[in-house]
């Protein structure tokens, strides 16, 4: 049996509460655990976490690659990191940059050199974080060989970002 209470006072509900209109809840009130897997939340109310990787298998070469074309009203660049399977030798270096519409999003490009670890990625500092629908994100890997010193191999750049889900 459903009982309607239209009083503008605090009410304690000991059973199921049905809301016919809008319920205003404090920020953070609804947690992930409270949402049923079958809730059927509309796609445009979701935000997605994305990871794009630009990887080279062999000796590093200068290369630019599109990592993402942003689809969604807004988004954020969350992080950029780079690594190599085999480090450069001597004075050779590899620089890794991530650009939004042709302009770097990093405070400074990531440099991989002879002392770069092959097991710990080098994190870049993201200076520009805002994303909008239509932004084109590219990775630019630049090989800077010094004489006969070897370039790194197995270079990879990872770009992490999130976007609002585009309207269906």
PDB file of C-alpha atoms in Angstrom:
ATOM      1  CA  UNK A   1       0.000   0.000   0.000  1.00  0.00           C
ATOM      2  CA  UNK A   2       1.361   3.415  -0.979  1.00  0.00           C
ATOM      3  CA  UNK A   3       0.888   6.343   1.372  1.00  0.00           C
ATOM      4  CA  UNK A   4       1.513   9.863   0.137  1.00  0.00           C
ATOM      5  CA  UNK A   5       3.156  12.414   2.426  1.00  0.00           C
ATOM      6  CA  UNK A   6       3.199  15.968   1.111  1.00  0.00           C
ATOM      7  CA  UNK A   7       4.425  17.623   4.303  1.00  0.00           C
ATOM      8  CA  UNK A   8       7.468  19.880   4.018  1.00  0.00           C
ATOM      9  CA  UNK A   9       9.228  18.290   6.981  1.00  0.00           C
ATOM     10  CA  UNK A  10      11.983  15.740   7.483  1.00  0.00           C
ATOM     11  CA  UNK A  11      10.569  12.256   6.973  1.00  0.00           C
ATOM     12  CA  UNK A  12      12.013   8.892   7.942  1.00  0.00           C
ATOM     13  CA  UNK A  13      11.185   6.127   5.459  1.00  0.00           C
ATOM     14  CA  UNK A  14      11.171   2.575   6.782  1.00  0.00           C
ATOM     15  CA  UNK A  15      10.160   0.930   3.506  1.00  0.00           C
ATOM     16  CA  UNK A  16      10.397   1.890  -0.189  1.00  0.00           C
ATOM     17  CA  UNK A  17      10.316   5.559  -1.148  1.00  0.00           C
ATOM     18  CA  UNK A  18       8.854   6.496  -4.526  1.00  0.00           C
ATOM     19  CA  UNK A  19       9.744   9.937  -5.902  1.00  0.00           C
ATOM     20  CA  UNK A  20       7.419  11.259  -8.617  1.00  0.00           C
ATOM     21  CA  UNK A  21       9.492  14.307  -9.437  1.00  0.00           C
ATOM     22  CA  UNK A  22      12.991  15.563  -8.641  1.00  0.00           C
ATOM     23  CA  UNK A  23      14.920  14.598  -5.503  1.00  0.00           C
ATOM     24  CA  UNK A  24      17.761  16.882  -4.417  1.00  0.00           C
ATOM     25  CA  UNK A  25      20.616  14.981  -2.781  1.00  0.00           C
ATOM     26  CA  UNK A  26      23.889  16.302  -1.348  1.00  0.00           C
ATOM     27  CA  UNK A  27      27.020  15.889  -3.499  1.00  0.00           C
ATOM     28  CA  UNK A  28      28.582  12.462  -3.003  1.00  0.00           C
ATOM     29  CA  UNK A  29      25.417  11.060  -1.391  1.00  0.00           C
ATOM     30  CA  UNK A  30      24.934   8.341  -4.011  1.00  0.00           C
ATOM     31  CA  UNK A  31      27.929   6.013  -4.200  1.00  0.00           C
ATOM     32  CA  UNK A  32      28.863   3.514  -6.888  1.00  0.00           C
ATOM     33  CA  UNK A  33      27.805   0.608  -4.651  1.00  0.00           C
ATOM     34  CA  UNK A  34      24.293   2.091  -4.438  1.00  0.00           C
ATOM     35  CA  UNK A  35      23.725   1.959  -8.213  1.00  0.00           C
ATOM     36  CA  UNK A  36      22.344  -1.358  -9.414  1.00  0.00           C
ATOM     37  CA  UNK A  37      24.081  -2.977 -12.394  1.00  0.00           C
ATOM     38  CA  UNK A  38      20.749  -3.015 -14.227  1.00  0.00           C
ATOM     39  CA  UNK A  39      19.957   0.652 -13.502  1.00  0.00           C
ATOM     40  CA  UNK A  40      19.934   1.604 -17.204  1.00  0.00           C
ATOM     41  CA  UNK A  41      21.705   4.948 -16.805  1.00  0.00           C
ATOM     42  CA  UNK A  42      21.546   6.959 -20.030  1.00  0.00           C
ATOM     43  CA  UNK A  43      24.827   7.191 -21.952  1.00  0.00           C
ATOM     44  CA  UNK A  44      24.928  11.007 -21.990  1.00  0.00           C
ATOM     45  CA  UNK A  45      25.120  10.970 -18.172  1.00  0.00           C
ATOM     46  CA  UNK A  46      28.346   8.961 -18.174  1.00  0.00           C
ATOM     47  CA  UNK A  47      32.022   9.909 -18.251  1.00  0.00           C
ATOM     48  CA  UNK A  48      34.615   7.502 -19.611  1.00  0.00           C
ATOM     49  CA  UNK A  49      38.299   6.997 -18.802  1.00  0.00           C
ATOM     50  CA  UNK A  50      40.431   6.402 -21.905  1.00  0.00           C
ATOM     51  CA  UNK A  51      44.034   5.338 -22.517  1.00  0.00           C
ATOM     52  CA  UNK A  52      45.798   5.757 -25.873  1.00  0.00           C
ATOM     53  CA  UNK A  53      49.289   4.406 -26.604  1.00  0.00           C
ATOM     54  CA  UNK A  54      51.786   5.226 -29.364  1.00  0.00           C
ATOM     55  CA  UNK A  55      54.351   2.420 -29.415  1.00  0.00           C
ATOM     56  CA  UNK A  56      57.327   1.667 -31.645  1.00  0.00           C
ATOM     57  CA  UNK A  57      58.658  -1.896 -31.775  1.00  0.00           C
ATOM     58  CA  UNK A  58      62.215  -1.367 -33.032  1.00  0.00           C
ATOM     59  CA  UNK A  59      64.832   1.376 -32.981  1.00  0.00           C
ATOM     60  CA  UNK A  60      63.194   4.754 -32.427  1.00  0.00           C
ATOM     61  CA  UNK A  61      62.286   6.846 -35.469  1.00  0.00           C
ATOM     62  CA  UNK A  62      60.809  10.329 -35.628  1.00  0.00           C
ATOM     63  CA  UNK A  63      57.069   9.865 -35.955  1.00  0.00           C
ATOM     64  CA  UNK A  64      53.768  11.645 -35.320  1.00  0.00           C
ATOM     65  CA  UNK A  65      50.626   9.621 -34.650  1.00  0.00           C
ATOM     66  CA  UNK A  66      47.010  10.557 -33.904  1.00  0.00           C
ATOM     67  CA  UNK A  67      46.127   9.219 -30.450  1.00  0.00           C
ATOM     68  CA  UNK A  68      42.525  10.409 -30.231  1.00  0.00           C
ATOM     69  CA  UNK A  69      39.816  12.577 -31.710  1.00  0.00           C
ATOM     70  CA  UNK A  70      37.780  13.772 -28.753  1.00  0.00           C
ATOM     71  CA  UNK A  71      34.068  12.987 -28.836  1.00  0.00           C
ATOM     72  CA  UNK A  72      32.043  14.369 -25.951  1.00  0.00           C
ATOM     73  CA  UNK A  73      31.062  17.809 -24.724  1.00  0.00           C
ATOM     74  CA  UNK A  74      34.070  18.192 -22.440  1.00  0.00           C
ATOM     75  CA  UNK A  75      36.979  16.210 -21.075  1.00  0.00           C
ATOM     76  CA  UNK A  76      40.291  16.387 -19.248  1.00  0.00           C
ATOM     77  CA  UNK A  77      43.844  15.337 -20.067  1.00  0.00           C
ATOM     78  CA  UNK A  78      44.902  13.331 -17.013  1.00  0.00           C
ATOM     79  CA  UNK A  79      48.468  12.234 -17.701  1.00  0.00           C
ATOM     80  CA  UNK A  80      51.255  11.454 -20.143  1.00  0.00           C
ATOM     81  CA  UNK A  81      54.154   9.080 -19.631  1.00  0.00           C
ATOM     82  CA  UNK A  82      56.857   7.572 -21.809  1.00  0.00           C
ATOM     83  CA  UNK A  83      59.201   4.619 -21.585  1.00  0.00           C
ATOM     84  CA  UNK A  84      61.673   2.590 -23.631  1.00  0.00           C
ATOM     85  CA  UNK A  85      62.541  -1.114 -23.729  1.00  0.00           C
ATOM     86  CA  UNK A  86      66.229  -0.332 -24.383  1.00  0.00           C
ATOM     87  CA  UNK A  87      67.681   3.051 -23.404  1.00  0.00           C
ATOM     88  CA  UNK A  88      69.723   5.315 -25.682  1.00  0.00           C
ATOM     89  CA  UNK A  89      73.505   5.184 -25.439  1.00  0.00           C
ATOM     90  CA  UNK A  90      75.925   8.073 -25.100  1.00  0.00           C
ATOM     91  CA  UNK A  91      74.461  11.464 -26.018  1.00  0.00           C
ATOM     92  CA  UNK A  92      71.532  10.266 -28.151  1.00  0.00           C
ATOM     93  CA  UNK A  93      68.065  11.196 -26.857  1.00  0.00           C
ATOM     94  CA  UNK A  94      64.416  10.693 -27.685  1.00  0.00           C
ATOM     95  CA  UNK A  95      61.815  13.362 -26.955  1.00  0.00           C
ATOM     96  CA  UNK A  96      58.135  12.550 -26.548  1.00  0.00           C
ATOM     97  CA  UNK A  97      55.381  15.147 -26.684  1.00  0.00           C
ATOM     98  CA  UNK A  98      51.587  15.069 -26.769  1.00  0.00           C
ATOM     99  CA  UNK A  99      49.778  17.852 -28.601  1.00  0.00           C
ATOM    100  CA  UNK A 100      46.200  19.085 -28.731  1.00  0.00           C
ATOM    101  CA  UNK A 101      45.352  20.617 -32.096  1.00  0.00           C
ATOM    102  CA  UNK A 102      49.085  21.089 -32.785  1.00  0.00           C
ATOM    103  CA  UNK A 103      50.054  22.719 -29.455  1.00  0.00           C
ATOM    104  CA  UNK A 104      51.828  20.818 -26.683  1.00  0.00           C
ATOM    105  CA  UNK A 105      49.771  19.976 -23.596  1.00  0.00           C
ATOM    106  CA  UNK A 106      52.977  19.339 -21.613  1.00  0.00           C
ATOM    107  CA  UNK A 107      54.972  21.931 -19.689  1.00  0.00           C
ATOM    108  CA  UNK A 108      58.047  20.365 -21.355  1.00  0.00           C
ATOM    109  CA  UNK A 109      58.492  17.366 -23.656  1.00  0.00           C
ATOM    110  CA  UNK A 110      59.590  14.126 -21.978  1.00  0.00           C
ATOM    111  CA  UNK A 111      63.243  13.248 -22.689  1.00  0.00           C
ATOM    112  CA  UNK A 112      64.475   9.659 -22.726  1.00  0.00           C
ATOM    113  CA  UNK A 113      68.276   9.296 -22.592  1.00  0.00           C
ATOM    114  CA  UNK A 114      71.015   6.853 -21.588  1.00  0.00           C
ATOM    115  CA  UNK A 115      69.957   6.970 -17.925  1.00  0.00           C
ATOM    116  CA  UNK A 116      66.243   6.349 -18.581  1.00  0.00           C
ATOM    117  CA  UNK A 117      64.894   3.283 -16.818  1.00  0.00           C
ATOM    118  CA  UNK A 118      63.439   0.460 -18.863  1.00  0.00           C
ATOM    119  CA  UNK A 119      61.064  -0.472 -16.037  1.00  0.00           C
ATOM    120  CA  UNK A 120      59.776   2.872 -14.705  1.00  0.00           C
ATOM    121  CA  UNK A 121      57.951   5.260 -17.077  1.00  0.00           C
ATOM    122  CA  UNK A 122      58.885   8.948 -17.132  1.00  0.00           C
ATOM    123  CA  UNK A 123      55.881  11.132 -16.305  1.00  0.00           C
ATOM    124  CA  UNK A 124      55.263  14.396 -18.094  1.00  0.00           C
ATOM    125  CA  UNK A 125      53.683  17.442 -16.482  1.00  0.00           C
ATOM    126  CA  UNK A 126      50.359  18.229 -18.134  1.00  0.00           C
ATOM    127  CA  UNK A 127      49.938  21.996 -18.405  1.00  0.00           C
ATOM    128  CA  UNK A 128      46.801  22.122 -20.571  1.00  0.00           C
ATOM    129  CA  UNK A 129      44.035  19.839 -19.362  1.00  0.00           C
ATOM    130  CA  UNK A 130      40.732  21.008 -20.899  1.00  0.00           C
ATOM    131  CA  UNK A 131      39.327  19.047 -23.852  1.00  0.00           C
ATOM    132  CA  UNK A 132      36.309  19.745 -26.073  1.00  0.00           C
ATOM    133  CA  UNK A 133      34.529  17.849 -28.816  1.00  0.00           C
ATOM    134  CA  UNK A 134      36.644  17.745 -31.990  1.00  0.00           C
ATOM    135  CA  UNK A 135      40.073  18.220 -30.375  1.00  0.00           C
ATOM    136  CA  UNK A 136      42.743  16.137 -32.118  1.00  0.00           C
ATOM    137  CA  UNK A 137      45.382  14.643 -29.827  1.00  0.00           C
ATOM    138  CA  UNK A 138      48.709  13.595 -31.366  1.00  0.00           C
ATOM    139  CA  UNK A 139      51.866  11.990 -30.049  1.00  0.00           C
ATOM    140  CA  UNK A 140      55.197  13.227 -31.417  1.00  0.00           C
ATOM    141  CA  UNK A 141      58.260  11.028 -30.910  1.00  0.00           C
ATOM    142  CA  UNK A 142      61.521  12.635 -32.059  1.00  0.00           C
ATOM    143  CA  UNK A 143      64.759  10.640 -32.461  1.00  0.00           C
ATOM    144  CA  UNK A 144      67.896  12.726 -31.792  1.00  0.00           C
ATOM    145  CA  UNK A 145      70.904  10.564 -32.671  1.00  0.00           C
ATOM    146  CA  UNK A 146      74.342  11.797 -31.648  1.00  0.00           C
ATOM    147  CA  UNK A 147      77.065  10.443 -33.941  1.00  0.00           C
ATOM    148  CA  UNK A 148      77.188   6.657 -33.674  1.00  0.00           C
ATOM    149  CA  UNK A 149      75.499   6.539 -30.237  1.00  0.00           C
ATOM    150  CA  UNK A 150      72.462   4.233 -30.322  1.00  0.00           C
ATOM    151  CA  UNK A 151      68.898   5.449 -30.131  1.00  0.00           C
ATOM    152  CA  UNK A 152      66.395   3.901 -27.734  1.00  0.00           C
ATOM    153  CA  UNK A 153      64.195   1.068 -28.941  1.00  0.00           C
ATOM    154  CA  UNK A 154      60.716   0.012 -27.917  1.00  0.00           C
ATOM    155  CA  UNK A 155      59.640   3.599 -27.202  1.00  0.00           C
ATOM    156  CA  UNK A 156      56.058   4.054 -26.023  1.00  0.00           C
ATOM    157  CA  UNK A 157      53.982   7.093 -25.062  1.00  0.00           C
ATOM    158  CA  UNK A 158      50.782   6.697 -23.041  1.00  0.00           C
ATOM    159  CA  UNK A 159      48.076   9.386 -22.863  1.00  0.00           C
ATOM    160  CA  UNK A 160      45.298   9.141 -20.248  1.00  0.00           C
ATOM    161  CA  UNK A 161      42.136  11.241 -20.452  1.00  0.00           C
ATOM    162  CA  UNK A 162      38.440  11.262 -19.668  1.00  0.00           C
ATOM    163  CA  UNK A 163      35.471  12.615 -21.596  1.00  0.00           C
ATOM    164  CA  UNK A 164      31.768  13.022 -21.080  1.00  0.00           C
ATOM    165  CA  UNK A 165      29.951  10.428 -23.106  1.00  0.00           C
ATOM    166  CA  UNK A 166      28.719  12.006 -26.378  1.00  0.00           C
ATOM    167  CA  UNK A 167      24.986  12.469 -26.813  1.00  0.00           C
ATOM    168  CA  UNK A 168      23.324   9.404 -28.261  1.00  0.00           C
TER     169      UNK A 168
END
